[in-house]
PDB file of C-alpha atoms in Angstrom:
ATOM      1  CA  MET O   1     134.814 172.447 157.669  1.00 68.00           C
ATOM      2  CA  ARG O   2     132.399 173.654 154.994  1.00 83.00           C
ATOM      3  CA  ASP O   3     132.968 173.752 151.270  1.00 87.00           C
ATOM      4  CA  GLN O   4     131.407 175.380 148.228  1.00 90.00           C
ATOM      5  CA  GLY O   5     130.490 174.013 144.842  1.00 91.00           C
ATOM      6  CA  ARG O   6     127.859 173.828 142.139  1.00 91.00           C
ATOM      7  CA  LEU O   7     125.215 171.243 141.400  1.00 91.00           C
ATOM      8  CA  VAL O   8     126.315 169.497 138.185  1.00 92.00           C
ATOM      9  CA  GLU O   9     123.811 166.645 138.088  1.00 89.00           C
ATOM     10  CA  TRP O  10     120.311 166.379 139.545  1.00 90.00           C
ATOM     11  CA  PHE O  11     117.622 163.672 139.293  1.00 89.00           C
ATOM     12  CA  ASP O  12     114.548 165.504 140.517  1.00 86.00           C
ATOM     13  CA  ASP O  13     112.267 162.459 140.393  1.00 87.00           C
ATOM     14  CA  LYS O  14     114.629 160.553 142.684  1.00 86.00           C
ATOM     15  CA  GLY O  15     115.626 163.520 144.831  1.00 88.00           C
ATOM     16  CA  TYR O  16     119.403 163.252 144.577  1.00 90.00           C
ATOM     17  CA  GLY O  17     122.319 164.564 142.559  1.00 91.00           C
ATOM     18  CA  PHE O  18     126.004 165.491 142.654  1.00 92.00           C
ATOM     19  CA  ILE O  19     127.960 168.599 143.571  1.00 91.00           C
ATOM     20  CA  GLN O  20     131.255 169.504 141.923  1.00 92.00           C
ATOM     21  CA  PRO O  21     133.396 171.398 144.453  1.00 91.00           C
ATOM     22  CA  ASP O  22     134.917 174.702 143.342  1.00 89.00           C
ATOM     23  CA  ASP O  23     138.282 173.007 143.773  1.00 85.00           C
ATOM     24  CA  ALA O  24     138.412 170.902 140.599  1.00 82.00           C
ATOM     25  CA  ASN O  25     140.857 168.498 142.221  1.00 82.00           C
ATOM     26  CA  LYS O  26     138.202 167.355 144.695  1.00 85.00           C
ATOM     27  CA  GLN O  27     135.851 164.472 143.987  1.00 86.00           C
ATOM     28  CA  ARG O  28     132.144 165.005 143.354  1.00 89.00           C
ATOM     29  CA  VAL O  29     129.894 164.947 146.403  1.00 90.00           C
ATOM     30  CA  PHE O  30     126.588 163.069 146.655  1.00 90.00           C
ATOM     31  CA  LEU O  31     123.566 165.220 147.589  1.00 90.00           C
ATOM     32  CA  HIS O  32     120.108 164.093 148.697  1.00 90.00           C
ATOM     33  CA  ILE O  33     117.166 166.461 148.952  1.00 89.00           C
ATOM     34  CA  LYS O  34     116.892 165.753 152.671  1.00 90.00           C
ATOM     35  CA  ASP O  35     120.468 166.971 153.230  1.00 89.00           C
ATOM     36  CA  PHE O  36     119.418 170.620 152.909  1.00 91.00           C
ATOM     37  CA  ALA O  37     119.621 172.517 156.186  1.00 85.00           C
ATOM     38  CA  ARG O  38     116.159 174.013 155.690  1.00 84.00           C
ATOM     39  CA  PRO O  39     113.280 173.689 153.206  1.00 80.00           C
ATOM     40  CA  GLY O  40     113.541 175.738 150.053  1.00 78.00           C
ATOM     41  CA  PRO O  41     113.094 175.649 146.286  1.00 81.00           C
ATOM     42  CA  ARG O  42     113.946 172.494 144.412  1.00 84.00           C
ATOM     43  CA  PRO O  43     117.605 172.562 143.353  1.00 86.00           C
ATOM     44  CA  ILE O  44     118.501 173.075 139.715  1.00 87.00           C
ATOM     45  CA  VAL O  45     121.714 172.238 137.894  1.00 87.00           C
ATOM     46  CA  GLY O  46     124.192 175.086 138.162  1.00 86.00           C
ATOM     47  CA  CYS O  47     123.059 176.486 141.506  1.00 89.00           C
ATOM     48  CA  ALA O  48     125.807 177.429 143.980  1.00 89.00           C
ATOM     49  CA  LEU O  49     125.802 175.563 147.296  1.00 90.00           C
ATOM     50  CA  GLU O  50     127.643 175.549 150.572  1.00 90.00           C
ATOM     51  CA  TYR O  51     127.824 172.318 152.530  1.00 92.00           C
ATOM     52  CA  GLY O  52     129.632 170.123 154.968  1.00 90.00           C
ATOM     53  CA  VAL O  53     131.123 166.826 153.828  1.00 87.00           C
ATOM     54  CA  LEU O  54     131.108 163.422 155.462  1.00 86.00           C
ATOM     55  CA  LEU O  55     132.143 159.952 154.336  1.00 81.00           C
ATOM     56  CA  ASP O  56     129.080 157.717 154.570  1.00 78.00           C
ATOM     57  CA  GLY O  57     128.904 153.984 155.166  1.00 75.00           C
ATOM     58  CA  GLN O  58     129.150 153.284 151.426  1.00 73.00           C
ATOM     59  CA  GLY O  59     132.515 155.021 151.140  1.00 74.00           C
ATOM     60  CA  ARG O  60     131.245 158.036 149.191  1.00 78.00           C
ATOM     61  CA  PHE O  61     131.500 161.733 149.977  1.00 86.00           C
ATOM     62  CA  ARG O  62     128.094 163.060 151.010  1.00 89.00           C
ATOM     63  CA  ALA O  63     126.931 166.635 151.578  1.00 89.00           C
ATOM     64  CA  GLN O  64     125.206 167.660 154.804  1.00 87.00           C
ATOM     65  CA  GLN O  65     123.631 170.878 156.108  1.00 88.00           C
ATOM     66  CA  VAL O  66     123.447 172.206 152.545  1.00 90.00           C
ATOM     67  CA  THR O  67     122.483 175.851 151.931  1.00 89.00           C
ATOM     68  CA  TYR O  68     122.019 177.927 148.802  1.00 88.00           C
ATOM     69  CA  LEU O  69     124.553 180.673 148.040  1.00 84.00           C
ATOM     70  CA  LYS O  70     123.927 184.056 146.500  1.00 77.00           C
ATOM     71  CA  ALA O  71     126.236 185.267 143.766  1.00 65.00           C
ATOM     72  CA  SER O  72     127.935 187.637 146.202  1.00 62.00           C
ATOM     73  CA  GLN O  73     128.681 184.747 148.570  1.00 59.00           C
ATOM     74  CA  THR O  74     130.398 182.444 146.130  1.00 59.00           C
ATOM     75  CA  ALA O  75     134.134 182.217 146.454  1.00 55.00           C
ATOM     76  CA  LYS O  76     136.194 183.150 143.442  1.00 53.00           C
ATOM     77  CA  ARG O  77     137.589 180.066 141.824  1.00 51.00           C
ATOM     78  CA  PRO O  78     141.373 180.074 141.872  1.00 53.00           C
ATOM     79  CA  LYS O  79     142.927 180.026 138.441  1.00 53.00           C
ATOM     80  CA  PRO O  80     144.748 176.773 137.903  1.00 52.00           C
ATOM     81  CA  LYS O  81     148.484 177.268 137.708  1.00 58.00           C
ATOM     82  CA  SER O  82     148.847 174.402 135.324  1.00 55.00           C
ATOM     83  CA  LYS O  83     146.753 171.762 133.643  1.00 54.00           C
ATOM     84  CA  PRO O  84     145.686 168.895 135.870  1.00 55.00           C
ATOM     85  CA  VAL O  85     148.068 165.944 135.844  1.00 51.00           C
ATOM     86  CA  THR O  86     145.231 163.415 135.585  1.00 52.00           C
ATOM     87  CA  PRO O  87     144.619 163.687 131.806  1.00 51.00           C
ATOM     88  CA  GLN O  88     148.310 162.918 131.174  1.00 53.00           C
ATOM     89  CA  LYS O  89     148.030 159.769 133.270  1.00 51.00           C
ATOM     90  CA  HIS O  90     144.910 158.821 131.380  1.00 57.00           C
ATOM     91  CA  SER O  91     146.634 159.194 128.036  1.00 78.00           C
ATOM     92  CA  VAL O  92     149.375 156.821 129.189  1.00 89.00           C
ATOM     93  CA  MET O  93     146.751 154.291 130.256  1.00 89.00           C
ATOM     94  CA  GLN O  94     144.922 154.735 126.959  1.00 90.00           C
ATOM     95  CA  LEU O  95     148.087 153.840 125.078  1.00 92.00           C
ATOM     96  CA  ALA O  96     148.648 150.884 127.406  1.00 93.00           C
ATOM     97  CA  CYS O  97     145.124 149.558 126.786  1.00 95.00           C
ATOM     98  CA  ILE O  98     145.424 149.922 123.021  1.00 94.00           C
ATOM     99  CA  ALA O  99     148.890 148.353 122.991  1.00 95.00           C
ATOM    100  CA  TYR O 100     147.599 145.451 125.101  1.00 96.00           C
ATOM    101  CA  PHE O 101     144.992 144.434 122.524  1.00 96.00           C
ATOM    102  CA  ILE O 102     147.328 145.032 119.586  1.00 96.00           C
ATOM    103  CA  VAL O 103     149.952 142.738 121.139  1.00 96.00           C
ATOM    104  CA  LEU O 104     147.308 140.091 121.863  1.00 96.00           C
ATOM    105  CA  ALA O 105     146.089 140.239 118.262  1.00 96.00           C
ATOM    106  CA  ILE O 106     149.658 139.896 116.957  1.00 96.00           C
ATOM    107  CA  LEU O 107     150.292 136.892 119.217  1.00 95.00           C
ATOM    108  CA  VAL O 108     147.137 135.257 117.904  1.00 95.00           C
ATOM    109  CA  MET O 109     148.136 135.901 114.273  1.00 95.00           C
ATOM    110  CA  LEU O 110     151.592 134.443 114.947  1.00 94.00           C
ATOM    111  CA  GLY O 111     150.009 131.342 116.418  1.00 92.00           C
ATOM    112  CA  LEU O 112     151.563 131.919 119.831  1.00 92.00           C
ATOM    113  CA  LEU O 113     148.208 132.459 121.501  1.00 93.00           C
ATOM    114  CA  SER O 114     144.843 130.863 120.894  1.00 92.00           C
ATOM    115  CA  GLY O 115     142.052 132.982 119.510  1.00 94.00           C
ATOM    116  CA  LEU O 116     139.893 131.626 122.325  1.00 95.00           C
ATOM    117  CA  VAL O 117     142.107 133.465 124.803  1.00 95.00           C
ATOM    118  CA  LEU O 118     141.489 136.748 122.969  1.00 95.00           C
ATOM    119  CA  LEU O 119     137.756 136.007 122.929  1.00 96.00           C
ATOM    120  CA  PHE O 120     137.818 135.208 126.643  1.00 97.00           C
ATOM    121  CA  ILE O 121     139.658 138.455 127.438  1.00 97.00           C
ATOM    122  CA  SER O 122     137.131 140.407 125.369  1.00 96.00           C
ATOM    123  CA  LEU O 123     134.311 138.870 127.400  1.00 97.00           C
ATOM    124  CA  MET O 124     136.130 139.741 130.631  1.00 97.00           C
ATOM    125  CA  ASN O 125     136.339 143.362 129.499  1.00 97.00           C
ATOM    126  CA  ALA O 126     132.627 143.500 128.739  1.00 97.00           C
ATOM    127  CA  ALA O 127     131.838 141.941 132.116  1.00 97.00           C
ATOM    128  CA  SER O 128     134.246 144.262 133.911  1.00 96.00           C
ATOM    129  CA  TYR O 129     132.607 147.428 132.581  1.00 96.00           C
ATOM    130  CA  TRP O 130     129.139 146.080 133.358  1.00 96.00           C
ATOM    131  CA  PHE O 131     130.041 145.228 136.969  1.00 96.00           C
ATOM    132  CA  TYR O 132     131.601 148.655 137.486  1.00 94.00           C
ATOM    133  CA  ALA O 133     128.408 150.262 136.204  1.00 93.00           C
ATOM    134  CA  GLN O 134     126.310 148.112 138.540  1.00 93.00           C
ATOM    135  CA  ASP O 135     128.517 149.004 141.501  1.00 91.00           C
ATOM    136  CA  LYS O 136     128.329 152.721 140.659  1.00 88.00           C
ATOM    137  CA  GLU O 137     124.528 152.563 140.534  1.00 87.00           C
ATOM    138  CA  ALA O 138     124.413 150.636 143.810  1.00 84.00           C
ATOM    139  CA  ALA O 139     126.667 153.231 145.459  1.00 81.00           C
ATOM    140  CA  GLN O 140     124.333 156.029 144.375  1.00 76.00           C
ATOM    141  CA  LEU O 141     121.089 154.315 145.327  1.00 79.00           C
ATOM    142  CA  GLY O 142     122.283 152.522 148.446  1.00 76.00           C
ATOM    143  CA  GLY O 143     121.886 149.051 146.932  1.00 80.00           C
ATOM    144  CA  ARG O 144     123.986 145.938 147.285  1.00 88.00           C
ATOM    145  CA  ARG O 145     127.556 146.648 146.166  1.00 90.00           C
ATOM    146  CA  VAL O 146     129.671 144.481 143.873  1.00 92.00           C
ATOM    147  CA  PRO O 147     132.518 142.958 145.930  1.00 94.00           C
ATOM    148  CA  GLU O 148     135.866 144.565 145.142  1.00 93.00           C
ATOM    149  CA  GLN O 149     137.337 141.068 144.903  1.00 95.00           C
ATOM    150  CA  THR O 150     135.080 140.414 141.898  1.00 96.00           C
ATOM    151  CA  LEU O 151     136.318 143.559 140.143  1.00 95.00           C
ATOM    152  CA  HIS O 152     139.933 142.597 140.798  1.00 96.00           C
ATOM    153  CA  ILE O 153     139.451 139.034 139.522  1.00 97.00           C
ATOM    154  CA  LEU O 154     137.949 140.362 136.283  1.00 96.00           C
ATOM    155  CA  ALA O 155     140.887 142.753 135.911  1.00 96.00           C
ATOM    156  CA  PHE O 156     143.375 139.916 136.491  1.00 97.00           C
ATOM    157  CA  LEU O 157     141.646 137.796 133.844  1.00 97.00           C
ATOM    158  CA  GLY O 158     142.238 140.516 131.259  1.00 96.00           C
ATOM    159  CA  GLY O 159     139.413 142.942 131.948  1.00 96.00           C
ATOM    160  CA  TRP O 160     141.664 145.696 133.282  1.00 96.00           C
ATOM    161  CA  PRO O 161     141.399 147.957 130.186  1.00 97.00           C
ATOM    162  CA  ALA O 162     137.600 148.135 130.506  1.00 96.00           C
ATOM    163  CA  ALA O 163     138.004 148.551 134.273  1.00 95.00           C
ATOM    164  CA  TRP O 164     140.157 151.618 133.704  1.00 94.00           C
ATOM    165  CA  LEU O 165     137.660 152.957 131.142  1.00 94.00           C
ATOM    166  CA  ALA O 166     134.797 152.458 133.603  1.00 93.00           C
ATOM    167  CA  GLN O 167     136.717 154.210 136.375  1.00 91.00           C
ATOM    168  CA  GLN O 168     137.174 157.297 134.202  1.00 89.00           C
ATOM    169  CA  LYS O 169     133.805 157.385 132.416  1.00 89.00           C
ATOM    170  CA  LEU O 170     131.750 156.588 135.511  1.00 89.00           C
ATOM    171  CA  ARG O 171     134.023 158.497 137.914  1.00 85.00           C
ATOM    172  CA  HIS O 172     134.067 155.465 140.154  1.00 84.00           C
ATOM    173  CA  LYS O 173     136.883 154.215 142.422  1.00 84.00           C
ATOM    174  CA  THR O 174     139.341 156.650 140.843  1.00 79.00           C
ATOM    175  CA  GLN O 175     140.849 157.735 144.164  1.00 75.00           C
ATOM    176  CA  LYS O 176     140.004 154.940 146.584  1.00 78.00           C
ATOM    177  CA  GLN O 177     142.962 153.267 148.272  1.00 79.00           C
ATOM    178  CA  PRO O 178     144.107 150.533 148.530  1.00 88.00           C
ATOM    179  CA  PHE O 179     141.776 149.610 145.653  1.00 91.00           C
ATOM    180  CA  LYS O 180     143.941 151.431 143.105  1.00 90.00           C
ATOM    181  CA  LYS O 181     147.121 149.699 144.284  1.00 93.00           C
ATOM    182  CA  VAL O 182     145.514 146.270 144.014  1.00 95.00           C
ATOM    183  CA  TYR O 183     144.127 147.201 140.591  1.00 95.00           C
ATOM    184  CA  PHE O 184     147.602 147.952 139.224  1.00 94.00           C
ATOM    185  CA  CYS O 185     148.866 144.712 140.768  1.00 96.00           C
ATOM    186  CA  THR O 186     146.195 142.807 138.809  1.00 96.00           C
ATOM    187  CA  ILE O 187     147.513 144.403 135.605  1.00 96.00           C
ATOM    188  CA  ALA O 188     151.032 143.187 136.351  1.00 97.00           C
ATOM    189  CA  LEU O 189     149.771 139.703 137.200  1.00 97.00           C
ATOM    190  CA  ASN O 190     147.718 139.551 134.013  1.00 97.00           C
ATOM    191  CA  LEU O 191     150.751 140.456 131.905  1.00 96.00           C
ATOM    192  CA  LEU O 192     152.745 137.758 133.668  1.00 96.00           C
ATOM    193  CA  LEU O 193     149.938 135.303 132.908  1.00 95.00           C
ATOM    194  CA  ILE O 194     150.071 136.192 129.202  1.00 95.00           C
ATOM    195  CA  LEU O 195     153.848 135.728 129.183  1.00 95.00           C
ATOM    196  CA  TRP O 196     153.417 132.319 130.791  1.00 94.00           C
ATOM    197  CA  LEU O 197     150.786 131.291 128.228  1.00 93.00           C
ATOM    198  CA  ILE O 198     153.152 131.986 125.323  1.00 93.00           C
ATOM    199  CA  SER O 199     156.225 130.511 127.024  1.00 92.00           C
ATOM    200  CA  PRO O 200     157.530 126.927 126.676  1.00 89.00           C
ATOM    201  CA  LEU O 201     156.565 126.378 130.313  1.00 87.00           C
ATOM    202  CA  ASN O 202     152.888 126.351 129.353  1.00 83.00           C
ATOM    203  CA  SER O 203     151.698 122.789 128.865  1.00 80.00           C
ATOM    204  CA  LEU O 204     148.059 123.732 128.341  1.00 78.00           C
ATOM    205  CA  PRO O 205     146.637 123.382 124.812  1.00 70.00           C
ATOM    206  CA  ILE O 206     146.023 127.131 124.467  1.00 64.00           C
TER     207      ILE O 206
END
């Protein structure tokens, strides 16, 4: 089955880019210059393309047998019946991330949680975003990927807000299953860890 879309990002010096399907609910598709069905002009951002889609060994959607489309060949984009649900989910997660750090700060000010814990969680967030960025780059260039276990451990240790931010900003691992399910489990486990740290059951000096 072939699909249509437009080139939204192109790195001419490296010979690859990304196609956004006409169906906005579909994920971007990776395109390499060698994936064109026949030689032609160098692609430019905004050009209309028709292509087949396969899932490559790195778990990304990749275009194949790509051809250029004339204006008369492009399918009319269906008008969305309603706004996508995704932004609403994001706003809920945004509030959750903000509330998470506010609650941590309050616990520190009340003396229920050590400031070192807040510092540690901040470092985990910085590391989490950096590892997501490295994994995104590796996925695009065919390099060595960051193990998903590493990303989940960072999320469990408090880096889940930055992990969510990286998923949205970098458009990385936003739809992959069961990664998303495990990610939300790490959030729950992290919250349970925080509750344990401030409970009388915690015998550690933190």
